[in-house]
Amino acid sequence: MDAPRVALLGYGEVGHILAAGLAGRVPLRVYDPAYPPGGSHDGETRLPDACELVARNADAVRGADLVLAVTTGADSLAACAESRPHLQPGALYADLSTGAPGDKRRIAELLEPAGAAVVDGAIMAPVPLRGLATPVLASGPGADRFAAVAGGLGMSVTPIGGPPGDAAARKLLRSVLVKGLSALVIESRRAAEEAGLGEWFWGHLLETVTAADEEFVVRLIEGAGQHGVRRVHEMEAATRMLESLGVPDTMTRATTATLDQATRTGVPPVPAPGGASGPGDGRPGRAATG
């Protein structure tokens, strides 16, 4: 079977890593308006020799069996609209951007009448760490075929079923957790440094994160329901401390507001033993955190 002809839209960090992994395996054309052919590119972003950098979207996607769109989420709809007139019937169009679920559904609405098999692809780990083998979740009508084609090229794609938008929802829920945690770590670390407790806090942070297990996560949720008022007062004191240190307290204030809301509306359900979700309303159940 002939190697699929691949178009890569976007040549940022993800794009140049994917290009490096695909170079020499498939006929590959790359388009990014920020990287015109003949332009001056440094060694880190120079296109691999086995790839062709083209000047227009149409030059990349025309005749392609697989289109990998790795633009920013803000540019994903524009890239889709620009590609639409030039896609061949049956082409796989995999949008791997961090667009919202609604954007992924809109891409499907635009491209399916043109005969494309649309894939909502969600990259679920940092691409620099694993390159072409970075885990990708895929939903939409082209997901199964995309998993087969991309898997043959060294990619790690897991179809999850469901329409376009389902993979993006999982990606962005993970983003709420991981990026929110990142912001909390940054804010608390700054406060620790200003308080002269940076070394102690670093050890405490690593101990807390590495020791986390399911019971710990359950206590985070249920404890907020059981001890919400006390936790709000505790976070108000933490806010005053950060103010006195001159440290921005955006996440600390947001935490206070979220805990305060939980005292009025309850907390979300958590999985009970056996896998079913419990009420998650703060009623006594498992041991609570302090």
C-alpha positions as YAML, in Angstrom:
chain: A
units: angstrom
residues:
- id: 1
  name: MET
  ca: [0.00, 0.00, 0.00]
- id: 2
  name: ASP
  ca: [1.33, 3.42, -0.93]
- id: 3
  name: ALA
  ca: [2.22, 5.80, 1.89]
- id: 4
  name: PRO
  ca: [-0.50, 8.41, 2.48]
- id: 5
  name: ARG
  ca: [0.14, 11.91, 1.23]
- id: 6
  name: VAL
  ca: [0.10, 14.18, 4.26]
- id: 7
  name: ALA
  ca: [-0.52, 17.91, 4.62]
- id: 8
  name: LEU
  ca: [0.59, 19.62, 7.82]
- id: 9
  name: LEU
  ca: [-1.09, 22.94, 8.59]
- id: 10
  name: GLY
  ca: [0.81, 24.92, 11.20]
- id: 11
  name: TYR
  ca: [4.52, 24.88, 11.92]
- id: 12
  name: GLY
  ca: [4.74, 25.99, 15.52]
- id: 13
  name: GLU
  ca: [6.21, 23.79, 18.26]
- id: 14
  name: VAL
  ca: [3.86, 20.86, 17.61]
- id: 15
  name: GLY
  ca: [4.11, 21.24, 13.85]
- id: 16
  name: HIS
  ca: [7.88, 21.10, 13.64]
- id: 17
  name: ILE
  ca: [8.03, 18.08, 15.97]
- id: 18
  name: LEU
  ca: [5.46, 16.20, 13.90]
- id: 19
  name: ALA
  ca: [7.25, 17.17, 10.70]
- id: 20
  name: ALA
  ca: [10.52, 15.82, 12.06]
- id: 21
  name: GLY
  ca: [8.82, 12.54, 12.96]
- id: 22
  name: LEU
  ca: [7.01, 12.14, 9.64]
- id: 23
  name: ALA
  ca: [9.87, 13.26, 7.40]
- id: 24
  name: GLY
  ca: [10.96, 10.46, 5.11]
- id: 25
  name: ARG
  ca: [8.01, 8.24, 6.04]
- id: 26
  name: VAL
  ca: [5.41, 9.92, 3.85]
- id: 27
  name: PRO
  ca: [5.16, 12.58, 1.16]
- id: 28
  name: LEU
  ca: [4.71, 15.66, 3.37]
- id: 29
  name: ARG
  ca: [3.77, 19.22, 2.53]
- id: 30
  name: VAL
  ca: [3.79, 21.90, 5.20]
- id: 31
  name: TYR
  ca: [1.97, 25.22, 5.21]
- id: 32
  name: ASP
  ca: [2.18, 28.02, 7.73]
- id: 33
  name: PRO
  ca: [1.77, 31.68, 6.71]
- id: 34
  name: ALA
  ca: [4.48, 32.58, 9.22]
- id: 35
  name: TYR
  ca: [6.99, 30.35, 7.40]
- id: 36
  name: PRO
  ca: [6.99, 31.24, 3.68]
- id: 37
  name: PRO
  ca: [9.15, 29.21, 1.30]
- id: 38
  name: GLY
  ca: [12.53, 30.85, 0.86]
- id: 39
  name: GLY
  ca: [12.27, 32.65, 4.18]
- id: 40
  name: SER
  ca: [15.05, 32.77, 6.74]
- id: 41
  name: HIS
  ca: [14.58, 30.07, 9.39]
- id: 42
  name: ASP
  ca: [16.95, 29.15, 12.21]
- id: 43
  name: GLY
  ca: [18.23, 25.63, 12.75]
- id: 44
  name: GLU
  ca: [15.58, 24.75, 15.32]
- id: 45
  name: THR
  ca: [12.65, 25.48, 13.01]
- id: 46
  name: ARG
  ca: [14.21, 24.63, 9.64]
- id: 47
  name: LEU
  ca: [12.03, 22.15, 7.78]
- id: 48
  name: PRO
  ca: [13.46, 18.63, 7.39]
- id: 49
  name: ASP
  ca: [14.88, 17.99, 3.93]
- id: 50
  name: ALA
  ca: [12.27, 15.33, 3.14]
- id: 51
  name: CYS
  ca: [9.40, 17.83, 3.56]
- id: 52
  name: GLU
  ca: [8.12, 20.47, 1.17]
- id: 53
  name: LEU
  ca: [7.26, 23.91, 2.50]
- id: 54
  name: VAL
  ca: [4.53, 25.48, 0.36]
- id: 55
  name: ALA
  ca: [3.25, 29.02, -0.01]
- id: 56
  name: ARG
  ca: [-0.50, 28.40, 0.16]
- id: 57
  name: ASN
  ca: [-2.96, 26.24, 2.06]
- id: 58
  name: ALA
  ca: [-4.27, 24.96, -1.27]
- id: 59
  name: ASP
  ca: [-0.80, 23.75, -2.27]
- id: 60
  name: ALA
  ca: [-0.61, 21.68, 0.90]
- id: 61
  name: VAL
  ca: [-4.05, 20.07, 1.08]
- id: 62
  name: ARG
  ca: [-4.74, 19.48, -2.61]
- id: 63
  name: GLY
  ca: [-4.33, 15.75, -3.24]
- id: 64
  name: ALA
  ca: [-3.61, 14.98, 0.42]
- id: 65
  name: ASP
  ca: [-4.97, 11.77, 1.92]
- id: 66
  name: LEU
  ca: [-4.48, 13.08, 5.46]
- id: 67
  name: VAL
  ca: [-4.52, 16.67, 6.69]
- id: 68
  name: LEU
  ca: [-3.08, 17.31, 10.15]
- id: 69
  name: ALA
  ca: [-4.21, 20.75, 11.32]
- id: 70
  name: VAL
  ca: [-2.01, 21.83, 14.23]
- id: 71
  name: THR
  ca: [-2.83, 25.53, 14.17]
- id: 72
  name: THR
  ca: [-3.78, 27.43, 17.29]
- id: 73
  name: GLY
  ca: [-7.36, 26.99, 18.41]
- id: 74
  name: ALA
  ca: [-8.04, 30.58, 17.38]
- id: 75
  name: ASP
  ca: [-6.95, 29.80, 13.80]
- id: 76
  name: SER
  ca: [-8.59, 26.40, 13.42]
- id: 77
  name: LEU
  ca: [-11.83, 27.56, 11.78]
- id: 78
  name: ALA
  ca: [-9.98, 29.78, 9.32]
- id: 79
  name: ALA
  ca: [-7.65, 26.91, 8.37]
- id: 80
  name: CYS
  ca: [-10.67, 24.66, 7.86]
- id: 81
  name: ALA
  ca: [-12.49, 27.19, 5.68]
- id: 82
  name: GLU
  ca: [-9.36, 27.77, 3.61]
- id: 83
  name: SER
  ca: [-8.87, 24.03, 3.13]
- id: 84
  name: ARG
  ca: [-12.45, 23.16, 2.23]
- id: 85
  name: PRO
  ca: [-12.44, 23.93, -1.53]
- id: 86
  name: HIS
  ca: [-9.23, 21.96, -2.10]
- id: 87
  name: LEU
  ca: [-9.83, 18.71, -0.19]
- id: 88
  name: GLN
  ca: [-10.22, 15.57, -2.22]
- id: 89
  name: PRO
  ca: [-13.28, 13.38, -1.47]
- id: 90
  name: GLY
  ca: [-12.56, 10.94, 1.33]
- id: 91
  name: ALA
  ca: [-9.60, 12.88, 2.70]
- id: 92
  name: LEU
  ca: [-9.06, 12.62, 6.43]
- id: 93
  name: TYR
  ca: [-9.05, 16.05, 8.07]
- id: 94
  name: ALA
  ca: [-7.76, 15.79, 11.64]
- id: 95
  name: ASP
  ca: [-8.00, 19.00, 13.63]
- id: 96
  name: LEU
  ca: [-5.51, 18.64, 16.49]
- id: 97
  name: SER
  ca: [-5.84, 22.20, 17.76]
- id: 98
  name: THR
  ca: [-6.98, 23.13, 21.26]
- id: 99
  name: GLY
  ca: [-10.24, 24.53, 19.93]
- id: 100
  name: ALA
  ca: [-13.46, 24.37, 21.93]
- id: 101
  name: PRO
  ca: [-15.91, 21.49, 21.33]
- id: 102
  name: GLY
  ca: [-18.22, 23.86, 19.47]
- id: 103
  name: ASP
  ca: [-15.40, 24.80, 17.10]
- id: 104
  name: LYS
  ca: [-14.74, 21.13, 16.36]
- id: 105
  name: ARG
  ca: [-18.41, 20.58, 15.58]
- id: 106
  name: ARG
  ca: [-18.39, 23.60, 13.29]
- id: 107
  name: ILE
  ca: [-15.38, 22.21, 11.42]
- id: 108
  name: ALA
  ca: [-17.32, 18.99, 10.82]
- id: 109
  name: GLU
  ca: [-20.33, 20.95, 9.58]
- id: 110
  name: LEU
  ca: [-18.13, 22.79, 7.09]
- id: 111
  name: LEU
  ca: [-16.11, 19.84, 5.80]
- id: 112
  name: GLU
  ca: [-18.44, 16.86, 5.77]
- id: 113
  name: PRO
  ca: [-20.51, 18.22, 2.84]
- id: 114
  name: ALA
  ca: [-17.23, 18.37, 0.89]
- id: 115
  name: GLY
  ca: [-16.75, 14.64, 1.42]
- id: 116
  name: ALA
  ca: [-14.00, 14.86, 4.04]
- id: 117
  name: ALA
  ca: [-13.81, 12.43, 6.96]
- id: 118
  name: VAL
  ca: [-13.47, 14.77, 9.94]
- id: 119
  name: VAL
  ca: [-11.52, 13.93, 13.08]
- id: 120
  name: ASP
  ca: [-11.52, 15.85, 16.35]
- id: 121
  name: GLY
  ca: [-8.07, 15.07, 17.72]
- id: 122
  name: ALA
  ca: [-6.99, 15.96, 21.25]
- id: 123
  name: ILE
  ca: [-3.29, 15.88, 22.11]
- id: 124
  name: MET
  ca: [-3.18, 14.63, 25.70]
- id: 125
  name: ALA
  ca: [0.46, 15.14, 26.74]
- id: 126
  name: PRO
  ca: [3.33, 17.54, 26.02]
- id: 127
  name: VAL
  ca: [4.52, 16.82, 22.47]
- id: 128
  name: PRO
  ca: [8.22, 17.66, 23.13]
- id: 129
  name: LEU
  ca: [8.41, 14.75, 25.58]
- id: 130
  name: ARG
  ca: [7.15, 11.97, 23.28]
- id: 131
  name: GLY
  ca: [7.20, 13.42, 19.79]
- id: 132
  name: LEU
  ca: [5.20, 11.56, 17.19]
- id: 133
  name: ALA
  ca: [4.11, 8.98, 19.81]
- id: 134
  name: THR
  ca: [2.33, 11.57, 21.99]
- id: 135
  name: PRO
  ca: [-1.12, 10.19, 22.97]
- id: 136
  name: VAL
  ca: [-4.01, 11.56, 20.93]
- id: 137
  name: LEU
  ca: [-7.72, 10.95, 21.56]
- id: 138
  name: ALA
  ca: [-9.93, 10.97, 18.46]
- id: 139
  name: SER
  ca: [-13.66, 11.38, 17.95]
- id: 140
  name: GLY
  ca: [-15.79, 12.07, 14.92]
- id: 141
  name: PRO
  ca: [-16.65, 10.04, 11.82]
- id: 142
  name: GLY
  ca: [-13.04, 9.66, 10.68]
- id: 143
  name: ALA
  ca: [-11.62, 8.61, 14.06]
- id: 144
  name: ASP
  ca: [-11.21, 4.88, 13.45]
- id: 145
  name: ARG
  ca: [-9.61, 5.33, 10.04]
- id: 146
  name: PHE
  ca: [-7.38, 8.08, 11.40]
- id: 147
  name: ALA
  ca: [-6.19, 5.76, 14.18]
- id: 148
  name: ALA
  ca: [-5.29, 3.11, 11.61]
- id: 149
  name: VAL
  ca: [-3.53, 5.48, 9.20]
- id: 150
  name: ALA
  ca: [-1.75, 7.53, 11.85]
- id: 151
  name: GLY
  ca: [-0.80, 4.41, 13.80]
- id: 152
  name: GLY
  ca: [0.97, 3.14, 10.72]
- id: 153
  name: LEU
  ca: [3.05, 6.32, 10.76]
- id: 154
  name: GLY
  ca: [4.11, 5.96, 14.39]
- id: 155
  name: MET
  ca: [1.43, 8.10, 16.01]
- id: 156
  name: SER
  ca: [-0.50, 6.93, 19.08]
- id: 157
  name: VAL
  ca: [-4.20, 7.54, 18.43]
- id: 158
  name: THR
  ca: [-7.07, 6.15, 20.51]
- id: 159
  name: PRO
  ca: [-10.61, 6.41, 19.07]
- id: 160
  name: ILE
  ca: [-13.12, 7.16, 21.83]
- id: 161
  name: GLY
  ca: [-16.33, 7.11, 19.81]
- id: 162
  name: GLY
  ca: [-18.77, 9.98, 19.75]
- id: 163
  name: PRO
  ca: [-19.05, 13.03, 17.52]
- id: 164
  name: PRO
  ca: [-16.56, 15.85, 16.94]
- id: 165
  name: GLY
  ca: [-16.18, 17.82, 20.15]
- id: 166
  name: ASP
  ca: [-16.02, 14.80, 22.45]
- id: 167
  name: ALA
  ca: [-12.23, 14.53, 22.28]
- id: 168
  name: ALA
  ca: [-11.84, 18.29, 22.68]
- id: 169
  name: ALA
  ca: [-14.02, 18.22, 25.80]
- id: 170
  name: ARG
  ca: [-11.69, 15.70, 27.42]
- id: 171
  name: LYS
  ca: [-8.65, 17.75, 26.46]
- id: 172
  name: LEU
  ca: [-10.05, 20.98, 27.88]
- id: 173
  name: LEU
  ca: [-11.28, 19.34, 31.09]
- id: 174
  name: ARG
  ca: [-7.70, 18.16, 31.55]
- id: 175
  name: SER
  ca: [-6.57, 21.72, 30.83]
- id: 176
  name: VAL
  ca: [-8.77, 23.09, 33.62]
- id: 177
  name: LEU
  ca: [-7.06, 20.70, 36.02]
- id: 178
  name: VAL
  ca: [-3.45, 20.79, 34.84]
- id: 179
  name: LYS
  ca: [-3.20, 24.46, 33.89]
- id: 180
  name: GLY
  ca: [-5.13, 25.44, 37.01]
- id: 181
  name: LEU
  ca: [-2.73, 23.39, 39.11]
- id: 182
  name: SER
  ca: [0.17, 25.07, 37.35]
- id: 183
  name: ALA
  ca: [-1.21, 28.50, 38.25]
- id: 184
  name: LEU
  ca: [-1.70, 27.47, 41.89]
- id: 185
  name: VAL
  ca: [1.85, 26.14, 42.10]
- id: 186
  name: ILE
  ca: [3.25, 29.36, 40.62]
- id: 187
  name: GLU
  ca: [1.28, 31.60, 43.00]
- id: 188
  name: SER
  ca: [2.05, 29.58, 46.13]
- id: 189
  name: ARG
  ca: [5.71, 29.21, 45.16]
- id: 190
  name: ARG
  ca: [6.06, 32.98, 44.75]
- id: 191
  name: ALA
  ca: [4.48, 33.50, 48.15]
- id: 192
  name: ALA
  ca: [6.83, 30.96, 49.74]
- id: 193
  name: GLU
  ca: [9.86, 32.71, 48.25]
- id: 194
  name: GLU
  ca: [8.69, 36.10, 49.53]
- id: 195
  name: ALA
  ca: [8.07, 34.60, 52.98]
- id: 196
  name: GLY
  ca: [11.57, 33.13, 53.09]
- id: 197
  name: LEU
  ca: [10.18, 29.59, 53.07]
- id: 198
  name: GLY
  ca: [11.04, 28.57, 49.53]
- id: 199
  name: GLU
  ca: [13.13, 25.52, 50.42]
- id: 200
  name: TRP
  ca: [10.58, 24.16, 52.90]
- id: 201
  name: PHE
  ca: [7.67, 24.77, 50.55]
- id: 202
  name: TRP
  ca: [9.39, 23.05, 47.63]
- id: 203
  name: GLY
  ca: [9.80, 19.87, 49.65]
- id: 204
  name: HIS
  ca: [6.22, 20.08, 50.90]
- id: 205
  name: LEU
  ca: [4.93, 20.61, 47.37]
- id: 206
  name: LEU
  ca: [6.75, 17.56, 46.02]
- id: 207
  name: GLU
  ca: [5.62, 15.44, 48.96]
- id: 208
  name: THR
  ca: [1.99, 16.47, 48.48]
- id: 209
  name: VAL
  ca: [1.91, 15.91, 44.73]
- id: 210
  name: THR
  ca: [3.81, 12.63, 44.67]
- id: 211
  name: ALA
  ca: [1.79, 11.14, 47.54]
- id: 212
  name: ALA
  ca: [-1.58, 11.95, 45.97]
- id: 213
  name: ASP
  ca: [-3.85, 8.95, 45.41]
- id: 214
  name: GLU
  ca: [-7.58, 8.38, 44.93]
- id: 215
  name: GLU
  ca: [-8.34, 8.79, 48.63]
- id: 216
  name: PHE
  ca: [-6.55, 12.14, 48.64]
- id: 217
  name: VAL
  ca: [-8.54, 13.39, 45.65]
- id: 218
  name: VAL
  ca: [-11.83, 12.26, 47.21]
- id: 219
  name: ARG
  ca: [-10.95, 14.14, 50.40]
- id: 220
  name: LEU
  ca: [-10.27, 17.30, 48.40]
- id: 221
  name: ILE
  ca: [-13.84, 17.24, 47.13]
- id: 222
  name: GLU
  ca: [-15.79, 15.83, 50.08]
- id: 223
  name: GLY
  ca: [-13.82, 17.84, 52.61]
- id: 224
  name: ALA
  ca: [-14.88, 21.05, 50.88]
- id: 225
  name: GLY
  ca: [-18.50, 20.09, 51.47]
- id: 226
  name: GLN
  ca: [-17.99, 19.01, 55.07]
- id: 227
  name: HIS
  ca: [-15.69, 21.82, 56.19]
- id: 228
  name: GLY
  ca: [-16.43, 24.53, 53.67]
- id: 229
  name: VAL
  ca: [-16.99, 27.44, 56.05]
- id: 230
  name: ARG
  ca: [-13.75, 26.80, 57.92]
- id: 231
  name: ARG
  ca: [-11.84, 26.46, 54.66]
- id: 232
  name: VAL
  ca: [-13.22, 29.75, 53.39]
- id: 233
  name: HIS
  ca: [-11.99, 31.50, 56.53]
- id: 234
  name: GLU
  ca: [-8.60, 29.82, 56.13]
- id: 235
  name: MET
  ca: [-8.29, 31.03, 52.54]
- id: 236
  name: GLU
  ca: [-9.33, 34.55, 53.52]
- id: 237
  name: ALA
  ca: [-6.39, 34.52, 55.94]
- id: 238
  name: ALA
  ca: [-4.16, 33.22, 53.14]
- id: 239
  name: THR
  ca: [-5.31, 36.09, 50.92]
- id: 240
  name: ARG
  ca: [-4.35, 38.62, 53.58]
- id: 241
  name: MET
  ca: [-0.94, 36.97, 53.91]
- id: 242
  name: LEU
  ca: [-0.26, 37.19, 50.16]
- id: 243
  name: GLU
  ca: [-1.36, 40.84, 50.20]
- id: 244
  name: SER
  ca: [1.11, 41.56, 52.99]
- id: 245
  name: LEU
  ca: [3.86, 39.84, 50.99]
- id: 246
  name: GLY
  ca: [3.03, 41.82, 47.86]
- id: 247
  name: VAL
  ca: [2.31, 38.63, 45.89]
- id: 248
  name: PRO
  ca: [-0.54, 38.59, 43.32]
- id: 249
  name: ASP
  ca: [-3.38, 36.52, 44.80]
- id: 250
  name: THR
  ca: [-5.56, 35.74, 41.77]
- id: 251
  name: MET
  ca: [-5.73, 31.98, 42.34]
- id: 252
  name: THR
  ca: [-6.06, 32.30, 46.11]
- id: 253
  name: ARG
  ca: [-9.08, 34.57, 45.72]
- id: 254
  name: ALA
  ca: [-10.56, 32.23, 43.11]
- id: 255
  name: THR
  ca: [-10.11, 29.31, 45.50]
- id: 256
  name: THR
  ca: [-11.88, 31.24, 48.24]
- id: 257
  name: ALA
  ca: [-14.80, 32.01, 45.93]
- id: 258
  name: THR
  ca: [-15.08, 28.40, 44.75]
- id: 259
  name: LEU
  ca: [-15.09, 27.03, 48.30]
- id: 260
  name: ASP
  ca: [-17.63, 29.64, 49.35]
- id: 261
  name: GLN
  ca: [-19.89, 28.60, 46.48]
- id: 262
  name: ALA
  ca: [-19.54, 24.95, 47.54]
- id: 263
  name: THR
  ca: [-20.90, 25.78, 50.99]
- id: 264
  name: ARG
  ca: [-24.13, 26.91, 49.29]
- id: 265
  name: THR
  ca: [-24.48, 24.57, 46.31]
- id: 266
  name: GLY
  ca: [-22.63, 21.44, 47.42]
- id: 267
  name: VAL
  ca: [-19.77, 19.65, 45.71]
- id: 268
  name: PRO
  ca: [-19.80, 17.40, 42.64]
- id: 269
  name: PRO
  ca: [-20.21, 13.62, 42.97]
- id: 270
  name: VAL
  ca: [-17.23, 11.34, 43.44]
- id: 271
  name: PRO
  ca: [-16.99, 7.68, 42.42]
- id: 272
  name: ALA
  ca: [-18.13, 5.41, 45.22]
- id: 273
  name: PRO
  ca: [-16.49, 2.01, 45.81]
- id: 274
  name: GLY
  ca: [-17.40, -0.14, 42.84]
- id: 275
  name: GLY
  ca: [-17.36, 2.74, 40.37]
- id: 276
  name: ALA
  ca: [-20.79, 4.36, 40.84]
- id: 277
  name: SER
  ca: [-20.89, 8.07, 41.58]
- id: 278
  name: GLY
  ca: [-21.89, 9.08, 45.05]
- id: 279
  name: PRO
  ca: [-23.98, 12.14, 45.90]
- id: 280
  name: GLY
  ca: [-20.95, 14.37, 46.35]
- id: 281
  name: ASP
  ca: [-22.97, 16.79, 48.45]
- id: 282
  name: GLY
  ca: [-20.61, 16.98, 51.39]
- id: 283
  name: ARG
  ca: [-22.46, 14.41, 53.47]
- id: 284
  name: PRO
  ca: [-20.26, 12.32, 55.77]
- id: 285
  name: GLY
  ca: [-18.66, 9.42, 53.97]
- id: 286
  name: ARG
  ca: [-14.92, 9.17, 53.68]
- id: 287
  name: ALA
  ca: [-12.38, 10.86, 55.86]
- id: 288
  name: ALA
  ca: [-12.10, 14.57, 55.20]
- id: 289
  name: THR
  ca: [-9.03, 16.72, 54.87]
- id: 290
  name: GLY
  ca: [-8.26, 19.47, 57.32]
...
